[in-house]
CSV table of C-alpha atoms in Angstrom, one decimal:
chain,number,residue,atom,x,y,z
A,8,UNK,CA,65.1,66.4,134.4
A,9,UNK,CA,68.2,65.4,132.6
A,10,UNK,CA,68.1,64.6,128.9
A,11,UNK,CA,70.2,61.8,127.5
A,12,UNK,CA,71.7,61.1,124.1
A,13,UNK,CA,69.4,60.0,121.4
A,14,UNK,CA,71.2,58.7,118.3
A,15,UNK,CA,68.2,57.4,116.3
A,16,UNK,CA,68.2,60.5,114.0
A,17,UNK,CA,71.8,59.8,112.9
A,18,UNK,CA,72.8,57.7,109.9
A,19,UNK,CA,73.7,54.1,110.7
A,20,UNK,CA,77.3,54.5,109.8
A,21,UNK,CA,77.8,57.5,112.2
A,22,UNK,CA,75.7,55.8,114.9
A,23,UNK,CA,77.9,52.7,114.7
A,24,UNK,CA,81.1,54.9,114.9
A,25,UNK,CA,79.8,56.5,118.1
A,26,UNK,CA,78.8,53.2,119.6
A,27,UNK,CA,82.2,51.7,118.6
A,28,UNK,CA,84.6,50.7,121.5
A,29,UNK,CA,87.1,53.4,122.4
A,30,UNK,CA,84.8,56.4,121.6
A,31,UNK,CA,84.4,57.1,125.3
A,32,UNK,CA,88.0,56.4,126.3
A,33,UNK,CA,88.4,54.5,129.5
A,34,UNK,CA,91.2,56.9,130.5
A,35,UNK,CA,88.9,59.9,130.8
A,36,UNK,CA,88.9,60.7,134.4
A,37,UNK,CA,88.6,63.7,136.6
A,38,UNK,CA,91.9,65.6,136.7
A,39,UNK,CA,91.0,67.5,140.0
A,40,UNK,CA,90.1,64.4,142.0
A,41,UNK,CA,91.4,64.6,145.6
A,42,UNK,CA,92.3,68.3,145.4
A,43,UNK,CA,89.2,69.7,147.0
A,44,UNK,CA,86.3,68.5,149.2
A,45,UNK,CA,82.9,68.2,147.3
A,46,UNK,CA,80.4,69.6,149.8
A,47,UNK,CA,77.4,68.6,147.5
A,48,UNK,CA,78.3,65.2,145.9
A,49,UNK,CA,74.6,64.7,144.9
A,50,UNK,CA,74.7,67.6,142.4
A,51,UNK,CA,76.5,67.4,139.1
A,52,UNK,CA,79.6,69.5,138.6
A,53,UNK,CA,79.2,72.7,136.4
A,54,UNK,CA,81.2,73.3,133.3
A,55,UNK,CA,83.4,70.9,131.4
A,56,UNK,CA,86.4,69.0,132.7
A,57,UNK,CA,89.3,67.6,130.6
A,58,UNK,CA,89.3,64.1,132.0
A,59,UNK,CA,92.6,62.0,132.3
A,60,UNK,CA,93.5,59.0,134.3
A,61,UNK,CA,96.3,60.6,136.3
A,62,UNK,CA,98.5,63.7,135.9
A,63,UNK,CA,101.7,61.7,136.0
A,64,UNK,CA,104.8,61.8,133.8
A,65,UNK,CA,104.2,58.4,132.5
A,66,UNK,CA,100.6,59.4,131.4
A,67,UNK,CA,101.9,62.5,129.7
A,68,UNK,CA,104.5,60.7,127.7
A,69,UNK,CA,102.4,57.6,126.8
A,70,UNK,CA,99.3,59.5,125.6
A,71,UNK,CA,96.2,57.9,124.1
A,72,UNK,CA,96.5,56.0,120.8
A,73,UNK,CA,94.7,57.8,118.1
A,74,UNK,CA,92.0,55.8,116.4
A,75,UNK,CA,92.8,54.5,112.9
A,76,UNK,CA,91.3,56.0,109.8
A,77,UNK,CA,88.3,54.0,108.6
A,78,UNK,CA,89.0,51.9,105.5
A,79,UNK,CA,86.2,53.7,103.5
A,80,UNK,CA,87.7,57.1,104.2
A,81,UNK,CA,91.5,56.3,103.8
A,82,UNK,CA,91.6,57.0,100.1
A,83,UNK,CA,90.4,60.7,100.7
A,84,UNK,CA,93.4,61.5,102.9
A,85,UNK,CA,96.8,62.9,101.7
A,86,UNK,CA,98.7,60.7,104.0
A,87,UNK,CA,97.5,57.7,102.2
A,88,UNK,CA,97.9,59.0,98.6
A,89,UNK,CA,101.3,60.3,99.4
A,90,UNK,CA,102.9,57.1,100.7
A,91,UNK,CA,106.5,56.4,99.7
A,92,UNK,CA,106.7,54.0,96.7
A,93,UNK,CA,102.9,54.2,96.0
A,94,UNK,CA,101.7,55.3,92.6
A,95,UNK,CA,99.6,58.4,92.8
A,96,UNK,CA,96.2,58.0,91.4
A,97,UNK,CA,92.8,59.7,91.8
A,98,UNK,CA,90.8,58.7,94.9
A,99,UNK,CA,87.8,57.9,92.6
A,100,UNK,CA,89.8,55.0,91.0
A,101,UNK,CA,91.3,53.7,94.2
A,102,UNK,CA,88.9,50.8,94.6
A,103,UNK,CA,88.6,50.1,90.8
A,104,UNK,CA,89.9,46.8,89.5
A,105,UNK,CA,93.3,46.5,87.9
A,106,UNK,CA,92.9,47.0,84.2
A,107,UNK,CA,96.1,45.3,83.3
A,108,UNK,CA,98.4,42.8,85.0
A,109,UNK,CA,101.1,44.0,87.3
A,110,UNK,CA,103.9,43.1,84.8
A,111,UNK,CA,102.3,45.0,82.0
A,112,UNK,CA,104.7,47.2,80.0
A,113,UNK,CA,103.6,49.7,77.4
A,114,UNK,CA,105.2,49.7,74.0
A,115,UNK,CA,106.4,47.0,71.6
A,116,UNK,CA,109.2,44.8,72.8
A,117,UNK,CA,112.2,45.1,70.4
A,118,UNK,CA,114.2,42.3,68.9
A,119,UNK,CA,117.8,41.8,69.8
A,120,UNK,CA,120.5,41.8,67.2
A,121,UNK,CA,119.5,44.9,65.2
A,122,UNK,CA,122.5,47.0,64.3
A,123,UNK,CA,122.6,50.7,63.8
A,124,UNK,CA,123.5,50.3,60.2
A,125,UNK,CA,120.4,48.1,59.6
A,126,UNK,CA,118.1,50.6,61.3
A,127,UNK,CA,119.6,53.6,59.5
A,128,UNK,CA,119.5,51.8,56.1
A,129,UNK,CA,116.0,50.3,56.4
A,130,UNK,CA,114.7,47.0,57.5
A,131,UNK,CA,115.1,45.4,54.1
A,132,UNK,CA,118.1,45.3,51.9
A,133,UNK,CA,117.6,47.5,48.8
A,134,UNK,CA,117.5,45.6,45.5
A,135,UNK,CA,119.5,46.6,42.4
A,136,UNK,CA,116.7,48.5,40.9
A,137,UNK,CA,116.0,50.3,44.2
A,138,UNK,CA,119.6,51.3,44.6
A,139,UNK,CA,119.6,52.7,41.0
A,140,UNK,CA,116.5,54.7,41.6
A,141,UNK,CA,118.0,56.0,44.8
A,142,UNK,CA,121.2,57.0,43.0
A,143,UNK,CA,119.1,58.8,40.3
A,144,UNK,CA,117.1,60.7,42.8
A,145,UNK,CA,120.3,61.9,44.6
A,146,UNK,CA,121.9,63.1,41.3
A,147,UNK,CA,119.5,66.1,41.1
A,148,UNK,CA,121.1,67.6,44.2
A,149,UNK,CA,124.4,69.6,43.9
A,150,UNK,CA,125.5,68.4,47.3
A,151,UNK,CA,125.2,64.8,46.1
A,152,UNK,CA,127.7,65.6,43.3
A,153,UNK,CA,130.2,67.7,45.2
A,154,UNK,CA,130.0,66.0,48.6
A,155,UNK,CA,129.0,62.4,48.1
A,156,UNK,CA,128.4,60.4,51.3
A,157,UNK,CA,131.0,57.9,52.2
A,158,UNK,CA,133.4,58.5,49.4
A,159,UNK,CA,135.5,61.2,47.7
A,160,UNK,CA,134.3,63.6,45.1
A,161,UNK,CA,134.6,62.3,41.5
A,162,UNK,CA,136.2,64.9,39.1
A,163,UNK,CA,136.2,62.5,36.0
A,164,UNK,CA,139.9,62.8,35.6
A,165,UNK,CA,141.5,60.5,33.0
A,166,UNK,CA,144.4,59.2,35.0
A,167,UNK,CA,147.3,57.2,33.3
A,168,UNK,CA,147.1,53.3,33.2
A,169,UNK,CA,149.9,53.1,35.7
A,170,UNK,CA,147.9,54.9,38.3
A,171,UNK,CA,144.6,53.1,37.5
A,172,UNK,CA,146.2,49.6,37.7
A,173,UNK,CA,148.1,50.4,40.9
A,174,UNK,CA,145.7,49.9,43.8
A,175,UNK,CA,148.3,51.3,46.4
A,176,UNK,CA,148.9,54.5,44.5
A,177,UNK,CA,148.8,57.6,46.7
A,178,UNK,CA,149.3,61.2,45.8
A,179,UNK,CA,151.9,63.4,47.6
A,180,UNK,CA,155.3,62.7,49.2
A,181,UNK,CA,155.9,60.1,51.8
A,182,UNK,CA,156.8,61.6,55.2
A,183,UNK,CA,160.0,60.8,57.1
A,184,UNK,CA,158.0,58.8,59.6
A,185,UNK,CA,158.8,61.1,62.6
A,186,UNK,CA,156.0,61.8,65.0
A,187,UNK,CA,155.0,65.4,64.5
A,188,UNK,CA,151.9,67.1,66.0
A,189,UNK,CA,149.6,68.9,63.8
A,190,UNK,CA,150.2,72.3,65.5
A,191,UNK,CA,153.8,72.1,64.5
A,192,UNK,CA,153.0,71.4,60.9
A,193,UNK,CA,150.6,74.3,60.8
A,194,UNK,CA,152.6,76.8,62.8
A,195,UNK,CA,156.2,75.8,62.7
A,196,UNK,CA,158.4,77.5,65.4
A,197,UNK,CA,161.2,78.2,63.0
A,198,UNK,CA,159.1,80.0,60.5
A,199,UNK,CA,160.6,83.4,59.3
A,200,UNK,CA,157.3,85.1,60.0
A,201,UNK,CA,157.5,84.3,63.7
A,202,UNK,CA,161.1,85.5,64.3
A,203,UNK,CA,161.0,89.3,65.2
A,204,UNK,CA,164.1,91.3,65.2
A,205,UNK,CA,164.8,94.6,67.0
A,206,UNK,CA,164.2,96.5,63.6
A,207,UNK,CA,160.7,94.8,63.3
A,208,UNK,CA,159.8,95.9,66.8
A,209,UNK,CA,160.8,99.5,66.0
A,210,UNK,CA,158.7,99.5,62.9
A,211,UNK,CA,155.6,98.1,64.9
A,212,UNK,CA,156.1,100.9,67.5
A,213,UNK,CA,156.1,103.5,64.9
A,214,UNK,CA,153.2,102.1,62.8
A,215,UNK,CA,151.0,100.7,65.4
A,216,UNK,CA,152.2,102.1,68.8
A,217,UNK,CA,152.8,98.5,70.0
A,218,UNK,CA,154.9,99.2,73.1
A,219,UNK,CA,155.7,96.7,75.7
A,220,UNK,CA,153.9,96.8,79.1
A,221,UNK,CA,155.4,99.4,81.3
A,222,UNK,CA,157.7,100.7,78.5
A,223,UNK,CA,158.1,104.5,78.3
A,224,UNK,CA,157.3,106.0,75.0
A,225,UNK,CA,160.1,107.6,73.1
A,226,UNK,CA,159.5,110.0,70.2
A,227,UNK,CA,163.1,110.3,69.3
A,228,UNK,CA,163.3,114.1,70.0
A,229,UNK,CA,166.7,115.8,69.4
A,230,UNK,CA,167.2,117.1,72.9
A,231,UNK,CA,170.7,118.3,72.3
A,232,UNK,CA,169.4,121.0,70.0
A,233,UNK,CA,167.1,122.7,72.6
A,234,UNK,CA,168.7,125.2,74.8
A,235,UNK,CA,172.1,123.8,74.6
A,236,UNK,CA,171.1,120.3,75.3
A,237,UNK,CA,168.5,118.7,77.7
A,238,UNK,CA,168.7,115.5,79.6
A,239,UNK,CA,165.1,114.1,79.6
A,240,UNK,CA,165.8,112.0,82.6
A,241,UNK,CA,166.6,115.0,84.8
A,242,UNK,CA,164.9,117.9,83.2
A,243,UNK,CA,161.5,119.2,84.6
A,244,UNK,CA,159.3,121.0,82.1
A,245,UNK,CA,157.0,123.9,83.2
A,246,UNK,CA,157.6,127.2,84.8
A,247,UNK,CA,158.6,127.8,88.4
A,248,UNK,CA,156.4,130.2,90.5
A,249,UNK,CA,158.4,133.2,91.8
A,250,UNK,CA,156.0,133.9,94.6
A,251,UNK,CA,154.2,131.5,97.1
A,252,UNK,CA,150.7,131.2,95.6
A,253,UNK,CA,148.4,129.1,97.6
A,254,UNK,CA,144.7,128.0,97.5
A,255,UNK,CA,144.6,128.3,93.7
A,256,UNK,CA,141.6,126.0,93.2
A,257,UNK,CA,139.5,127.9,95.9
A,258,UNK,CA,140.5,131.2,94.4
A,259,UNK,CA,139.5,130.0,90.9
A,260,UNK,CA,136.0,128.9,92.1
A,261,UNK,CA,135.5,132.0,94.3
A,262,UNK,CA,137.2,135.2,93.0
A,263,UNK,CA,136.5,137.1,96.2
A,264,UNK,CA,139.2,135.2,97.9
A,265,UNK,CA,141.8,137.0,95.9
A,266,UNK,CA,141.3,140.1,98.0
A,267,UNK,CA,142.4,140.7,101.6
A,268,UNK,CA,138.9,141.6,102.7
A,269,UNK,CA,137.5,138.4,101.1
A,270,UNK,CA,135.0,140.7,99.4
A,271,UNK,CA,135.2,142.0,95.8
A,272,UNK,CA,135.4,145.8,95.9
A,273,UNK,CA,132.7,147.9,94.4
A,274,UNK,CA,133.1,148.7,90.6
A,275,UNK,CA,131.4,151.4,88.7
A,276,UNK,CA,130.2,150.1,85.3
A,277,UNK,CA,127.9,151.7,82.7
A,278,UNK,CA,124.2,151.0,83.2
A,279,UNK,CA,123.7,149.4,79.8
A,280,UNK,CA,126.4,146.9,80.7
A,281,UNK,CA,124.7,146.1,84.0
A,282,UNK,CA,121.3,145.8,82.4
A,283,UNK,CA,122.7,143.4,79.7
A,284,UNK,CA,124.3,141.3,82.4
A,285,UNK,CA,121.0,141.1,84.4
A,286,UNK,CA,119.2,139.9,81.3
A,287,UNK,CA,121.7,137.5,79.9
A,288,UNK,CA,123.2,136.1,83.1
A,289,UNK,CA,121.6,133.5,85.3
A,290,UNK,CA,121.1,134.6,88.9
A,291,UNK,CA,121.3,131.9,91.7
A,292,UNK,CA,117.9,131.1,93.3
A,293,UNK,CA,115.8,133.2,90.9
A,294,UNK,CA,114.2,132.7,87.6
A,295,UNK,CA,115.8,134.1,84.5
A,296,UNK,CA,114.6,137.5,83.3
A,297,UNK,CA,113.0,137.0,79.9
A,298,UNK,CA,112.3,140.8,79.4
A,299,UNK,CA,108.5,140.5,79.9
A,300,UNK,CA,108.3,143.4,82.3
A,301,UNK,CA,107.3,143.6,86.0
A,302,UNK,CA,104.1,142.0,87.2
A,303,UNK,CA,102.6,142.5,90.6
A,304,UNK,CA,102.2,138.9,91.5
A,305,UNK,CA,102.4,137.3,95.0
A,306,UNK,CA,105.4,135.4,96.1
A,307,UNK,CA,103.5,132.0,96.1
A,308,UNK,CA,102.1,132.5,92.6
A,309,UNK,CA,102.3,129.4,90.4
A,310,UNK,CA,101.8,129.5,86.7
A,311,UNK,CA,99.8,126.9,84.8
A,312,UNK,CA,96.5,125.2,85.4
A,313,UNK,CA,95.9,122.9,88.3
A,314,UNK,CA,95.2,119.3,87.6
A,315,UNK,CA,92.6,119.2,90.3
A,316,UNK,CA,90.1,121.6,88.9
A,317,UNK,CA,87.1,120.1,90.7
A,318,UNK,CA,86.5,118.6,94.2
A,319,UNK,CA,87.7,115.2,93.1
A,320,UNK,CA,89.1,112.4,95.3
A,321,UNK,CA,92.7,111.6,95.2
A,322,UNK,CA,94.7,108.5,96.4
A,323,UNK,CA,94.5,109.7,100.1
A,324,UNK,CA,90.7,110.0,100.0
A,325,UNK,CA,90.3,106.7,98.2
A,326,UNK,CA,92.3,104.9,101.0
A,327,UNK,CA,91.0,106.8,104.1
A,328,UNK,CA,87.7,108.1,102.9
A,329,UNK,CA,86.3,111.6,103.2
A,330,UNK,CA,82.6,111.2,103.8
A,331,UNK,CA,80.6,113.9,105.5
A,332,UNK,CA,78.3,113.0,108.5
A,333,UNK,CA,75.3,113.4,106.2
A,334,UNK,CA,76.7,111.1,103.6
A,335,UNK,CA,77.2,108.4,106.3
A,336,UNK,CA,73.5,108.4,107.3
A,337,UNK,CA,71.5,105.5,106.0
A,338,UNK,CA,69.4,105.8,102.9
A,339,UNK,CA,66.0,107.5,103.4
A,340,UNK,CA,64.2,104.6,101.8
A,341,UNK,CA,65.8,102.0,104.1
A,342,UNK,CA,63.1,99.8,105.5
A,343,UNK,CA,60.2,101.9,104.2
A,344,UNK,CA,58.8,103.1,101.0
A,345,UNK,CA,58.9,106.7,99.8
A,346,UNK,CA,56.3,106.2,97.1
A,347,UNK,CA,52.9,107.7,97.9
A,348,UNK,CA,49.8,105.8,97.1
A,349,UNK,CA,51.3,102.3,97.6
A,350,UNK,CA,50.3,102.2,101.2
A,351,UNK,CA,48.0,104.1,103.6
A,352,UNK,CA,49.4,107.3,104.9
A,353,UNK,CA,49.2,106.3,108.5
A,354,UNK,CA,51.3,103.2,107.7
A,355,UNK,CA,53.9,105.3,106.0
A,356,UNK,CA,54.1,107.6,109.0
A,357,UNK,CA,54.4,104.8,111.5
A,358,UNK,CA,57.7,103.2,112.5
A,359,UNK,CA,56.8,100.0,110.7
A,360,UNK,CA,59.7,98.2,108.9
A,361,UNK,CA,58.9,96.5,105.6
A,362,UNK,CA,60.5,93.4,104.3
A,363,UNK,CA,61.7,90.1,105.9
A,364,UNK,CA,64.7,89.6,108.2
A,365,UNK,CA,67.8,87.7,107.2
A,366,UNK,CA,67.4,85.2,110.1
A,367,UNK,CA,63.9,83.9,109.8
A,368,UNK,CA,63.1,83.3,113.4
A,369,UNK,CA,59.5,84.4,112.7
A,370,UNK,CA,58.7,81.1,111.1
A,371,UNK,CA,59.2,77.5,112.2
A,372,UNK,CA,62.0,75.5,110.6
A,373,UNK,CA,60.9,72.5,108.5
A,374,UNK,CA,61.2,69.0,110.1
A,375,UNK,CA,63.2,67.7,107.3
A,376,UNK,CA,65.8,70.3,106.2
A,377,UNK,CA,66.7,70.4,102.5
A,378,UNK,CA,69.8,71.5,100.6
A,379,UNK,CA,67.6,73.7,98.3
A,380,UNK,CA,66.4,75.7,101.3
A,381,UNK,CA,68.7,78.8,101.7
A,382,UNK,CA,66.9,80.3,104.6
A,383,UNK,CA,68.6,80.7,108.0
A,384,UNK,CA,66.1,79.8,110.8
A,385,UNK,CA,68.5,80.8,113.6
A,386,UNK,CA,69.6,77.3,114.3
A,387,UNK,CA,72.9,77.4,112.4
A,388,UNK,CA,76.3,77.6,114.3
A,389,UNK,CA,78.0,81.0,114.6
A,390,UNK,CA,81.5,82.1,114.3
A,391,UNK,CA,82.3,81.0,118.0
A,392,UNK,CA,81.3,77.4,117.2
A,393,UNK,CA,83.6,77.4,114.2
A,394,UNK,CA,86.6,78.9,116.1
A,395,UNK,CA,86.0,76.8,119.2
A,396,UNK,CA,84.4,73.5,118.3
A,397,UNK,CA,83.2,71.0,120.8
A,398,UNK,CA,85.5,68.0,121.7
A,399,UNK,CA,83.6,65.5,119.7
A,400,UNK,CA,82.3,67.7,116.9
A,401,UNK,CA,84.7,66.2,114.4
A,402,UNK,CA,82.8,62.9,114.7
A,403,UNK,CA,79.5,64.5,114.4
A,404,UNK,CA,78.6,64.3,118.0
A,405,UNK,CA,77.6,67.5,119.9
A,406,UNK,CA,76.8,68.4,123.5
A,407,UNK,CA,73.0,68.1,122.8
A,408,UNK,CA,73.5,64.5,121.9
A,409,UNK,CA,75.0,63.7,125.4
A,410,UNK,CA,71.9,65.3,127.0
A,411,UNK,CA,69.3,63.4,124.9
A,412,UNK,CA,67.4,60.9,126.9
A,413,UNK,CA,67.2,57.1,126.1
A,414,UNK,CA,65.4,54.1,127.7
A,415,UNK,CA,67.4,51.9,130.0
A,416,UNK,CA,67.9,49.1,127.4
A,417,UNK,CA,69.1,51.4,124.6
A,418,UNK,CA,71.3,53.3,127.2
A,419,UNK,CA,72.9,49.9,128.2
A,420,UNK,CA,73.8,49.2,124.6
A,421,UNK,CA,75.3,52.6,124.0
A,422,UNK,CA,77.5,52.6,127.2
A,423,UNK,CA,78.5,48.9,126.8
A,424,UNK,CA,79.5,49.5,123.0
A,425,UNK,CA,81.4,52.8,123.9
A,426,UNK,CA,83.4,51.1,126.7
A,427,UNK,CA,82.1,53.2,129.5
A,428,UNK,CA,80.8,50.2,131.3
A,429,UNK,CA,82.8,47.0,131.3
A,430,UNK,CA,80.0,44.6,132.3
A,431,UNK,CA,76.3,44.7,132.9
A,432,UNK,CA,76.8,44.6,136.6
A,433,UNK,CA,79.0,47.7,136.3
A,434,UNK,CA,76.2,49.4,134.3
A,435,UNK,CA,73.5,48.6,136.9
A,436,UNK,CA,75.8,50.0,139.5
A,437,UNK,CA,76.3,53.3,137.6
A,438,UNK,CA,72.5,53.5,136.7
A,439,UNK,CA,71.5,53.2,140.4
A,440,UNK,CA,74.1,55.9,141.3
A,441,UNK,CA,72.6,58.2,138.7
A,442,UNK,CA,69.0,57.5,139.8
A,443,UNK,CA,70.0,58.4,143.4
A,444,UNK,CA,71.9,61.5,142.4
A,445,UNK,CA,69.1,62.9,140.2
A,446,UNK,CA,66.1,61.5,142.0
A,447,UNK,CA,64.8,59.5,139.0
A,448,UNK,CA,62.6,56.3,138.8
A,449,UNK,CA,63.0,53.2,136.7
A,450,UNK,CA,60.4,54.3,134.2
A,451,UNK,CA,62.1,57.7,133.5
A,452,UNK,CA,64.6,57.8,130.6
A,453,UNK,CA,68.2,58.8,131.3
A,454,UNK,CA,71.0,60.5,129.4
A,455,UNK,CA,74.6,59.4,128.7
A,456,UNK,CA,75.8,62.5,130.6
A,457,UNK,CA,74.1,61.2,133.8
A,458,UNK,CA,76.0,57.9,133.4
A,459,UNK,CA,79.3,59.9,132.9
A,460,UNK,CA,78.6,61.9,136.1
A,461,UNK,CA,78.1,58.7,138.0
A,462,UNK,CA,81.4,57.3,136.6
A,463,UNK,CA,83.3,60.4,137.7
A,464,UNK,CA,81.7,60.1,141.2
A,465,UNK,CA,82.8,56.4,141.3
A,466,UNK,CA,86.3,57.2,140.4
A,467,UNK,CA,86.4,60.0,143.0
A,468,UNK,CA,85.3,57.5,145.7
A,469,UNK,CA,88.2,55.1,144.7
A,470,UNK,CA,90.9,57.8,145.0
A,471,UNK,CA,92.0,58.2,148.6
A,472,UNK,CA,91.7,61.8,149.9
């Protein structure tokens, strides 16, 4: 017999969400309607079918409107906390009351009319005694004497009465009144130090080597006294080769090229000269002879001590592994005890495995699961369920819930609230179709999946073949 959805074990919030309108979308219809002839309409179809109203372009572009996020879960989503123009705050304080009014501003409101001088000099004007105390405190600093703030340095000069009594007296000579930039006054263009003559340039060339860009150096040689006179503009220094000598660089590197046979002829030299050259000279491709005598060593002999003195693992073994077949075998004490005397001899020799399995299928799971219970009773979802979840698993409803059975009254409430049946007459029609299809009586409970199969059959009858 079919089982139908029983939601009594769920929380009231989750149960109300499942029973809310729109959970079973009215657009869920058979996508293969009219494409084949059902020879056994009384039997339910095997497998699962992605249900749409019609495979048309309009249906593909319109789509189904996504259900809105519940108000009690909005504050946990990033799309809500990251809205433009919204102040970011922790989701735990989203529903808290406003601690301050909306026009609250931190800080103290300043009074208009305060000038920079008043703020720099203090809020209150200093009295005569405070000014005197400040002056006495500044007199101990040398900078206060030599560099007073806001006035010139006082040198205690005793000026004549004519200068003291004349308030407009100024030191120096009054200028002509012409506008003259400061750079002209500091570096006048007609200064004698800036005018360089030909004699000055010659002196700088001789003392500092200050030649102009691209200028040829002249050392003032007396060319007329050399060989009856030499014109440096036409004369070429050096010797002219009397013979045509070519490949000079190659012959300098390889002296054998000097000979016509391209091989140096054999020369007889004293033996002590040859032995000295063999010891002192460096031969290409061989080690230098240090005069330690001849040793009968193989050609692949290497001096020194190997860094790998024992059968230690290197980087290759650490990455790829180098275990022998014996090392890859399980430990001898895996699943059985090697200690004699802790168990009878016949038990140790038998194939009995000690311990408990990781998945405790040997005991019954508790009726009320607890968070503190860390045992796995074999009823937990595997990796396949996590990779390929069921269509309504996000809402906490699984395939077993659709197959759970319900009485007729409770089944009517579920289908009416979910929008599967529009009216009570429509539910009665689907209920009778499900009874006829599965051979059930009025006293037997029915599942939500049976009502869905009846709805698919009804839609198939409406579509013309």
